[in-house]
């Protein structure tokens, strides 16, 4: 059989190898004065473009709607299911401190060891060289094993992980809804389980002045889902009955449900920022406001971005286009 025929039979081998020198991503933002480099970087432009593209992609759609589920999406869900299974296999240990259960370090050590192999299950053989670079973002996305904490910087690393998979062509334009509804939503479930199981501390939390102790992106994409909803308005998300009846359809309400499970006392006291948002007249205004807040409170804050890593796929070099 001719080489060309044999290659045609295997779609995985058909794509030409990427003309790209992959590299292990590293820290580039070492002091506050470096923040300008980040805001003008190709990485920032690509990352923000990715977030906004997905924001449009899920607009007005329910989590339960029909959408295309490609093979890479299924492989990513399987990867997250593996992380979930490892939590079950690594129960919390008895320790004097209430927070930051040390068993998280055991769980994390397993991910640290296996991350490249896990990523290799998602990407085709001709892109194998990308696995070490992409795997760094996966390892950064689950929390810090020294401090046993988790926050929006870790969440951003997971979005960066997905963005890299788009940049190498593993995920495609018609995967948009599945990226948010299937992969990111599964990621959130696993992170909530980690947070609960190992009692992780919120990283860099602003306490009552922050939007949420742990996440931000599901509020952005979740508010986009609700734009032009015939009867759910922002004022309704503080109503327990509305949340209980609709949380399976909308990411935003799923987040609210988790907060009310984890926190006690009046909503206006433990989640003041969200309480204020419930007074905004429309979901499109909420969505626009959250995007602005995300840039200001997460992407433009040195304590968050100092941990971000830059490689060949998300480069620190100034934006070219």
mmCIF file of N, CA and C in Angstrom, residues 40-150:
data_model
loop_
_atom_site.group_PDB
_atom_site.id
_atom_site.type_symbol
_atom_site.label_atom_id
_atom_site.label_comp_id
_atom_site.label_asym_id
_atom_site.label_seq_id
_atom_site.Cartn_x
_atom_site.Cartn_y
_atom_site.Cartn_z
ATOM 1 N N UNK A 40 -0.223 44.262 26.966
ATOM 2 C CA UNK A 40 0.033 44.478 25.535
ATOM 3 C C UNK A 40 0.493 43.204 24.829
ATOM 4 N N UNK A 41 0.447 42.072 25.543
ATOM 5 C CA UNK A 41 0.996 40.836 24.980
ATOM 6 C C UNK A 41 0.009 40.130 24.053
ATOM 7 N N UNK A 42 0.570 39.299 23.185
ATOM 8 C CA UNK A 42 -0.240 38.415 22.335
ATOM 9 C C UNK A 42 -1.081 37.492 23.216
ATOM 10 N N UNK A 43 -0.495 37.052 24.339
ATOM 11 C CA UNK A 43 -1.206 36.153 25.259
ATOM 12 C C UNK A 43 -2.493 36.798 25.773
ATOM 13 N N UNK A 44 -2.404 38.058 26.195
ATOM 14 C CA UNK A 44 -3.585 38.752 26.727
ATOM 15 C C UNK A 44 -4.659 38.878 25.648
ATOM 16 N N UNK A 45 -4.223 39.276 24.444
ATOM 17 C CA UNK A 45 -5.183 39.449 23.338
ATOM 18 C C UNK A 45 -5.869 38.127 23.002
ATOM 19 N N UNK A 46 -5.087 37.055 22.949
ATOM 20 C CA UNK A 46 -5.646 35.744 22.602
ATOM 21 C C UNK A 46 -6.539 35.205 23.714
ATOM 22 N N UNK A 47 -6.094 35.390 24.950
ATOM 23 C CA UNK A 47 -6.872 34.903 26.092
ATOM 24 C C UNK A 47 -8.219 35.621 26.159
ATOM 25 N N UNK A 48 -8.182 36.952 26.073
ATOM 26 C CA UNK A 48 -9.419 37.729 26.173
ATOM 27 C C UNK A 48 -10.325 37.450 24.970
ATOM 28 N N UNK A 49 -9.714 37.294 23.801
ATOM 29 C CA UNK A 49 -10.492 36.958 22.605
ATOM 30 C C UNK A 49 -11.219 35.630 22.764
ATOM 31 N N UNK A 50 -10.532 34.680 23.374
ATOM 32 C CA UNK A 50 -11.102 33.349 23.626
ATOM 33 C C UNK A 50 -12.302 33.436 24.578
ATOM 34 N N UNK A 51 -12.123 34.181 25.677
ATOM 35 C CA UNK A 51 -13.206 34.356 26.665
ATOM 36 C C UNK A 51 -14.435 34.999 26.009
ATOM 37 N N UNK A 52 -14.207 36.029 25.195
ATOM 38 C CA UNK A 52 -15.314 36.761 24.577
ATOM 39 C C UNK A 52 -15.987 35.958 23.464
ATOM 40 N N UNK A 53 -15.210 35.160 22.737
ATOM 41 C CA UNK A 53 -15.793 34.295 21.699
ATOM 42 C C UNK A 53 -16.746 33.286 22.338
ATOM 43 N N UNK A 54 -16.311 32.689 23.451
ATOM 44 C CA UNK A 54 -17.170 31.730 24.153
ATOM 45 C C UNK A 54 -18.386 32.437 24.751
ATOM 46 N N UNK A 55 -18.185 33.670 25.206
ATOM 47 C CA UNK A 55 -19.286 34.462 25.760
ATOM 48 C C UNK A 55 -20.402 34.633 24.726
ATOM 49 N N UNK A 56 -20.011 34.918 23.472
ATOM 50 C CA UNK A 56 -20.997 35.029 22.383
ATOM 51 C C UNK A 56 -21.591 33.667 22.040
ATOM 52 N N UNK A 57 -20.736 32.649 22.073
ATOM 53 C CA UNK A 57 -21.157 31.299 21.663
ATOM 54 C C UNK A 57 -22.270 30.702 22.517
ATOM 55 N N UNK A 58 -22.317 31.086 23.803
ATOM 56 C CA UNK A 58 -23.333 30.493 24.698
ATOM 57 C C UNK A 58 -24.504 31.433 24.952
ATOM 58 N N UNK A 59 -24.481 32.576 24.311
ATOM 59 C CA UNK A 59 -25.518 33.588 24.540
ATOM 60 C C UNK A 59 -26.923 33.019 24.299
ATOM 61 N N UNK A 60 -27.768 33.174 25.325
ATOM 62 C CA UNK A 60 -29.163 32.746 25.200
ATOM 63 C C UNK A 60 -29.382 31.240 25.145
ATOM 64 N N UNK A 61 -28.339 30.449 25.442
ATOM 65 C CA UNK A 61 -28.472 28.980 25.362
ATOM 66 C C UNK A 61 -28.461 28.335 26.743
ATOM 67 N N UNK A 62 -29.260 27.273 26.887
ATOM 68 C CA UNK A 62 -29.291 26.533 28.145
ATOM 69 C C UNK A 62 -28.200 25.456 28.167
ATOM 70 N N UNK A 63 -27.758 25.105 29.369
ATOM 71 C CA UNK A 63 -26.803 24.000 29.528
ATOM 72 C C UNK A 63 -27.354 22.711 28.927
ATOM 73 N N UNK A 64 -28.676 22.582 28.965
ATOM 74 C CA UNK A 64 -29.327 21.336 28.541
ATOM 75 C C UNK A 64 -29.696 21.321 27.054
ATOM 76 N N UNK A 65 -29.290 22.366 26.304
ATOM 77 C CA UNK A 65 -29.667 22.405 24.887
ATOM 78 C C UNK A 65 -28.822 21.418 24.075
ATOM 79 N N UNK A 66 -29.181 21.224 22.804
ATOM 80 C CA UNK A 66 -28.431 20.322 21.919
ATOM 81 C C UNK A 66 -27.214 21.047 21.366
ATOM 82 N N UNK A 67 -26.067 20.369 21.340
ATOM 83 C CA UNK A 67 -24.878 20.951 20.708
ATOM 84 C C UNK A 67 -23.943 19.829 20.267
ATOM 85 N N UNK A 68 -23.038 20.181 19.401
ATOM 86 C CA UNK A 68 -22.085 19.221 18.858
ATOM 87 C C UNK A 68 -21.068 18.787 19.927
ATOM 88 N N UNK A 69 -20.861 17.475 20.056
ATOM 89 C CA UNK A 69 -19.846 16.972 20.986
ATOM 90 C C UNK A 69 -18.819 16.162 20.186
ATOM 91 N N UNK A 70 -17.653 16.766 19.983
ATOM 92 C CA UNK A 70 -16.606 16.125 19.181
ATOM 93 C C UNK A 70 -15.800 15.140 20.032
ATOM 94 N N UNK A 71 -14.957 14.379 19.377
ATOM 95 C CA UNK A 71 -14.127 13.402 20.087
ATOM 96 C C UNK A 71 -13.168 14.064 21.092
ATOM 97 N N UNK A 72 -12.481 15.171 20.706
ATOM 98 C CA UNK A 72 -11.618 15.819 21.705
ATOM 99 C C UNK A 72 -12.376 16.296 22.947
ATOM 100 N N UNK A 73 -13.619 16.742 22.763
ATOM 101 C CA UNK A 73 -14.437 17.164 23.915
ATOM 102 C C UNK A 73 -14.660 15.969 24.842
ATOM 103 N N UNK A 74 -15.000 14.815 24.246
ATOM 104 C CA UNK A 74 -15.238 13.618 25.068
ATOM 105 C C UNK A 74 -13.965 13.193 25.797
ATOM 106 N N UNK A 75 -12.829 13.348 25.129
ATOM 107 C CA UNK A 75 -11.550 12.989 25.761
ATOM 108 C C UNK A 75 -11.222 13.937 26.921
ATOM 109 N N UNK A 76 -11.570 15.212 26.769
ATOM 110 C CA UNK A 76 -11.348 16.172 27.854
ATOM 111 C C UNK A 76 -12.229 15.859 29.061
ATOM 112 N N UNK A 77 -13.463 15.459 28.798
ATOM 113 C CA UNK A 77 -14.363 15.079 29.900
ATOM 114 C C UNK A 77 -13.799 13.841 30.603
ATOM 115 N N UNK A 78 -13.285 12.890 29.827
ATOM 116 C CA UNK A 78 -12.681 11.682 30.415
ATOM 117 C C UNK A 78 -11.480 12.051 31.294
ATOM 118 N N UNK A 79 -10.686 13.025 30.832
ATOM 119 C CA UNK A 79 -9.543 13.501 31.614
ATOM 120 C C UNK A 79 -10.021 14.062 32.960
ATOM 121 N N UNK A 80 -11.077 14.886 32.915
ATOM 122 C CA UNK A 80 -11.618 15.468 34.151
ATOM 123 C C UNK A 80 -12.236 14.400 35.049
ATOM 124 N N UNK A 81 -12.829 13.385 34.433
ATOM 125 C CA UNK A 81 -13.376 12.273 35.225
ATOM 126 C C UNK A 81 -12.264 11.543 35.977
ATOM 127 N N UNK A 82 -11.093 11.460 35.352
ATOM 128 C CA UNK A 82 -9.933 10.830 36.013
ATOM 129 C C UNK A 82 -9.535 11.638 37.243
ATOM 130 N N UNK A 83 -9.482 12.972 37.099
ATOM 131 C CA UNK A 83 -9.135 13.822 38.247
ATOM 132 C C UNK A 83 -10.150 13.647 39.378
ATOM 133 N N UNK A 84 -11.409 13.517 38.992
ATOM 134 C CA UNK A 84 -12.492 13.315 39.959
ATOM 135 C C UNK A 84 -12.291 11.980 40.698
ATOM 136 N N UNK A 85 -11.967 10.949 39.928
ATOM 137 C CA UNK A 85 -11.776 9.616 40.538
ATOM 138 C C UNK A 85 -10.610 9.645 41.527
ATOM 139 N N UNK A 86 -9.558 10.391 41.198
ATOM 140 C CA UNK A 86 -8.405 10.486 42.111
ATOM 141 C C UNK A 86 -8.784 11.118 43.444
ATOM 142 N N UNK A 87 -9.774 12.021 43.435
ATOM 143 C CA UNK A 87 -10.233 12.610 44.712
ATOM 144 C C UNK A 87 -10.807 11.502 45.593
ATOM 145 N N UNK A 88 -11.634 10.634 44.973
ATOM 146 C CA UNK A 88 -12.228 9.516 45.731
ATOM 147 C C UNK A 88 -11.149 8.582 46.280
ATOM 148 N N UNK A 89 -10.060 8.462 45.518
ATOM 149 C CA UNK A 89 -8.975 7.553 45.924
ATOM 150 C C UNK A 89 -8.019 8.198 46.928
ATOM 151 N N UNK A 90 -8.198 9.499 47.202
ATOM 152 C CA UNK A 90 -7.295 10.225 48.103
ATOM 153 C C UNK A 90 -8.109 10.937 49.171
ATOM 154 N N UNK A 91 -8.649 10.188 50.133
ATOM 155 C CA UNK A 91 -9.512 10.841 51.133
ATOM 156 C C UNK A 91 -8.724 11.818 52.013
ATOM 157 N N UNK A 92 -9.423 12.819 52.588
ATOM 158 C CA UNK A 92 -8.743 13.765 53.478
ATOM 159 C C UNK A 92 -8.115 13.040 54.669
ATOM 160 N N UNK A 93 -7.024 13.593 55.183
ATOM 161 C CA UNK A 93 -6.367 12.984 56.340
ATOM 162 C C UNK A 93 -6.818 13.692 57.614
ATOM 163 N N UNK A 94 -6.688 12.987 58.742
ATOM 164 C CA UNK A 94 -6.979 13.613 60.037
ATOM 165 C C UNK A 94 -5.853 14.581 60.352
ATOM 166 N N UNK A 95 -6.207 15.812 60.653
ATOM 167 C CA UNK A 95 -5.169 16.809 60.991
ATOM 168 C C UNK A 95 -5.782 17.850 61.905
ATOM 169 N N UNK A 96 -4.944 18.539 62.690
ATOM 170 C CA UNK A 96 -5.505 19.518 63.627
ATOM 171 C C UNK A 96 -6.166 20.722 62.944
ATOM 172 N N UNK A 97 -5.581 21.177 61.824
ATOM 173 C CA UNK A 97 -6.113 22.378 61.178
ATOM 174 C C UNK A 97 -7.392 22.082 60.408
ATOM 175 N N UNK A 98 -8.346 23.023 60.480
ATOM 176 C CA UNK A 98 -9.625 22.833 59.799
ATOM 177 C C UNK A 98 -9.475 23.001 58.291
ATOM 178 N N UNK A 99 -8.603 23.952 57.882
ATOM 179 C CA UNK A 99 -8.493 24.274 56.465
ATOM 180 C C UNK A 99 -7.275 23.636 55.825
ATOM 181 N N UNK A 100 -7.322 23.544 54.516
ATOM 182 C CA UNK A 100 -6.163 23.094 53.755
ATOM 183 C C UNK A 100 -5.726 21.691 54.108
ATOM 184 N N UNK A 101 -6.570 20.692 53.810
ATOM 185 C CA UNK A 101 -6.218 19.316 54.150
ATOM 186 C C UNK A 101 -5.024 18.840 53.322
ATOM 187 N N UNK A 102 -4.028 18.299 54.023
ATOM 188 C CA UNK A 102 -2.757 17.928 53.378
ATOM 189 C C UNK A 102 -2.897 16.823 52.333
ATOM 190 N N UNK A 103 -3.996 16.098 52.353
ATOM 191 C CA UNK A 103 -4.206 15.055 51.341
ATOM 192 C C UNK A 103 -4.259 15.671 49.933
ATOM 193 N N UNK A 104 -4.580 16.964 49.857
ATOM 194 C CA UNK A 104 -4.580 17.630 48.543
ATOM 195 C C UNK A 104 -3.207 17.529 47.899
ATOM 196 N N UNK A 105 -2.147 17.592 48.710
ATOM 197 C CA UNK A 105 -0.785 17.516 48.162
ATOM 198 C C UNK A 105 -0.526 16.157 47.520
ATOM 199 N N UNK A 106 -1.072 15.125 48.112
ATOM 200 C CA UNK A 106 -0.938 13.772 47.548
ATOM 201 C C UNK A 106 -1.676 13.701 46.219
ATOM 202 N N UNK A 107 -2.898 14.246 46.223
ATOM 203 C CA UNK A 107 -3.698 14.282 44.986
ATOM 204 C C UNK A 107 -2.966 15.078 43.905
ATOM 205 N N UNK A 108 -2.422 16.228 44.293
ATOM 206 C CA UNK A 108 -1.747 17.095 43.325
ATOM 207 C C UNK A 108 -0.481 16.440 42.768
ATOM 208 N N UNK A 109 0.242 15.728 43.632
ATOM 209 C CA UNK A 109 1.482 15.068 43.193
ATOM 210 C C UNK A 109 1.185 14.080 42.066
ATOM 211 N N UNK A 110 0.030 13.452 42.152
ATOM 212 C CA UNK A 110 -0.376 12.507 41.100
ATOM 213 C C UNK A 110 -0.614 13.239 39.778
ATOM 214 N N UNK A 111 -1.302 14.389 39.858
ATOM 215 C CA UNK A 111 -1.535 15.182 38.649
ATOM 216 C C UNK A 111 -0.210 15.681 38.078
ATOM 217 N N UNK A 112 0.666 16.143 38.971
ATOM 218 C CA UNK A 112 1.962 16.673 38.551
ATOM 219 C C UNK A 112 2.724 15.619 37.732
ATOM 220 N N UNK A 113 2.634 14.393 38.198
ATOM 221 C CA UNK A 113 3.329 13.274 37.553
ATOM 222 C C UNK A 113 2.663 12.872 36.237
ATOM 223 N N UNK A 114 1.331 12.912 36.208
ATOM 224 C CA UNK A 114 0.575 12.339 35.088
ATOM 225 C C UNK A 114 0.092 13.354 34.048
ATOM 226 N N UNK A 115 0.269 14.654 34.318
ATOM 227 C CA UNK A 115 -0.349 15.681 33.467
ATOM 228 C C UNK A 115 -0.015 15.524 31.983
ATOM 229 N N UNK A 116 1.253 15.291 31.666
ATOM 230 C CA UNK A 116 1.630 15.165 30.250
ATOM 231 C C UNK A 116 0.959 13.959 29.598
ATOM 232 N N UNK A 117 0.884 12.853 30.330
ATOM 233 C CA UNK A 117 0.215 11.659 29.795
ATOM 234 C C UNK A 117 -1.270 11.915 29.576
ATOM 235 N N UNK A 118 -1.880 12.637 30.521
ATOM 236 C CA UNK A 118 -3.305 12.960 30.386
ATOM 237 C C UNK A 118 -3.538 13.820 29.149
ATOM 238 N N UNK A 119 -2.690 14.837 28.967
ATOM 239 C CA UNK A 119 -2.835 15.727 27.806
ATOM 240 C C UNK A 119 -2.599 14.950 26.510
ATOM 241 N N UNK A 120 -1.661 14.011 26.551
ATOM 242 C CA UNK A 120 -1.365 13.202 25.359
ATOM 243 C C UNK A 120 -2.571 12.368 24.909
ATOM 244 N N UNK A 121 -3.494 12.089 25.841
ATOM 245 C CA UNK A 121 -4.693 11.330 25.449
ATOM 246 C C UNK A 121 -5.680 12.203 24.672
ATOM 247 N N UNK A 122 -5.521 13.519 24.789
ATOM 248 C CA UNK A 122 -6.465 14.449 24.155
ATOM 249 C C UNK A 122 -5.972 14.916 22.782
ATOM 250 N N UNK A 123 -4.653 15.028 22.630
ATOM 251 C CA UNK A 123 -4.128 15.590 21.378
ATOM 252 C C UNK A 123 -3.627 14.498 20.436
ATOM 253 N N UNK A 124 -3.796 14.698 19.115
ATOM 254 C CA UNK A 124 -3.371 13.689 18.153
ATOM 255 C C UNK A 124 -1.846 13.516 18.133
ATOM 256 N N UNK A 125 -1.429 12.357 17.615
ATOM 257 C CA UNK A 125 -0.003 11.988 17.642
ATOM 258 C C UNK A 125 0.908 13.024 16.983
ATOM 259 N N UNK A 126 0.461 13.613 15.870
ATOM 260 C CA UNK A 126 1.354 14.541 15.169
ATOM 261 C C UNK A 126 1.573 15.844 15.952
ATOM 262 N N UNK A 127 0.816 16.021 17.049
ATOM 263 C CA UNK A 127 0.993 17.216 17.891
ATOM 264 C C UNK A 127 1.619 16.858 19.243
ATOM 265 N N UNK A 128 2.158 15.645 19.326
ATOM 266 C CA UNK A 128 2.685 15.163 20.614
ATOM 267 C C UNK A 128 3.669 16.129 21.259
ATOM 268 N N UNK A 129 4.424 16.864 20.435
ATOM 269 C CA UNK A 129 5.418 17.798 20.981
ATOM 270 C C UNK A 129 4.785 18.932 21.793
ATOM 271 N N UNK A 130 3.483 19.158 21.572
ATOM 272 C CA UNK A 130 2.809 20.248 22.291
ATOM 273 C C UNK A 130 2.435 19.853 23.724
ATOM 274 N N UNK A 131 2.398 18.553 23.999
ATOM 275 C CA UNK A 131 1.885 18.078 25.294
ATOM 276 C C UNK A 131 2.583 18.697 26.513
ATOM 277 N N UNK A 132 3.928 18.759 26.547
ATOM 278 C CA UNK A 132 4.566 19.340 27.745
ATOM 279 C C UNK A 132 4.190 20.807 27.969
ATOM 280 N N UNK A 133 4.042 21.566 26.878
ATOM 281 C CA UNK A 133 3.666 22.978 27.023
ATOM 282 C C UNK A 133 2.232 23.116 27.532
ATOM 283 N N UNK A 134 1.318 22.388 26.900
ATOM 284 C CA UNK A 134 -0.105 22.495 27.254
ATOM 285 C C UNK A 134 -0.357 21.961 28.673
ATOM 286 N N UNK A 135 0.392 20.916 29.049
ATOM 287 C CA UNK A 135 0.185 20.277 30.360
ATOM 288 C C UNK A 135 0.460 21.218 31.524
ATOM 289 N N UNK A 136 1.357 22.193 31.318
ATOM 290 C CA UNK A 136 1.666 23.155 32.387
ATOM 291 C C UNK A 136 0.399 23.892 32.826
ATOM 292 N N UNK A 137 -0.431 24.275 31.851
ATOM 293 C CA UNK A 137 -1.660 25.014 32.188
ATOM 294 C C UNK A 137 -2.650 24.132 32.942
ATOM 295 N N UNK A 138 -2.669 22.845 32.607
ATOM 296 C CA UNK A 138 -3.550 21.922 33.330
ATOM 297 C C UNK A 138 -3.098 21.825 34.797
ATOM 298 N N UNK A 139 -1.795 21.696 34.997
ATOM 299 C CA UNK A 139 -1.268 21.580 36.372
ATOM 300 C C UNK A 139 -1.523 22.847 37.182
ATOM 301 N N UNK A 140 -1.511 23.998 36.494
ATOM 302 C CA UNK A 140 -1.713 25.279 37.189
ATOM 303 C C UNK A 140 -3.190 25.539 37.505
ATOM 304 N N UNK A 141 -4.079 24.716 36.953
ATOM 305 C CA UNK A 141 -5.514 25.058 36.977
ATOM 306 C C UNK A 141 -6.289 24.496 38.167
ATOM 307 N N UNK A 142 -5.615 23.777 39.062
ATOM 308 C CA UNK A 142 -6.358 23.067 40.110
ATOM 309 C C UNK A 142 -6.095 23.605 41.520
ATOM 310 N N UNK A 143 -5.261 24.661 41.607
ATOM 311 C CA UNK A 143 -4.951 25.181 42.930
ATOM 312 C C UNK A 143 -3.473 25.045 43.234
ATOM 313 N N UNK A 144 -3.072 25.621 44.359
ATOM 314 C CA UNK A 144 -1.662 25.612 44.752
ATOM 315 C C UNK A 144 -1.435 24.563 45.834
ATOM 316 N N UNK A 145 -0.463 23.666 45.599
ATOM 317 C CA UNK A 145 -0.288 22.540 46.529
ATOM 318 C C UNK A 145 0.464 22.934 47.800
ATOM 319 N N UNK A 146 1.189 24.050 47.762
ATOM 320 C CA UNK A 146 1.878 24.502 48.976
ATOM 321 C C UNK A 146 0.873 25.161 49.913
ATOM 322 N N UNK A 147 0.116 26.097 49.370
ATOM 323 C CA UNK A 147 -0.832 26.859 50.201
ATOM 324 C C UNK A 147 -2.189 26.164 50.332
ATOM 325 N N UNK A 148 -2.409 25.153 49.514
ATOM 326 C CA UNK A 148 -3.712 24.466 49.470
ATOM 327 C C UNK A 148 -4.833 25.491 49.301
ATOM 328 N N UNK A 149 -4.671 26.312 48.262
ATOM 329 C CA UNK A 149 -5.716 27.289 47.969
ATOM 330 C C UNK A 149 -6.053 27.264 46.472
ATOM 331 N N UNK A 150 -7.135 27.935 46.148
ATOM 332 C CA UNK A 150 -7.631 27.960 44.765
ATOM 333 C C UNK A 150 -8.306 29.304 44.539
#
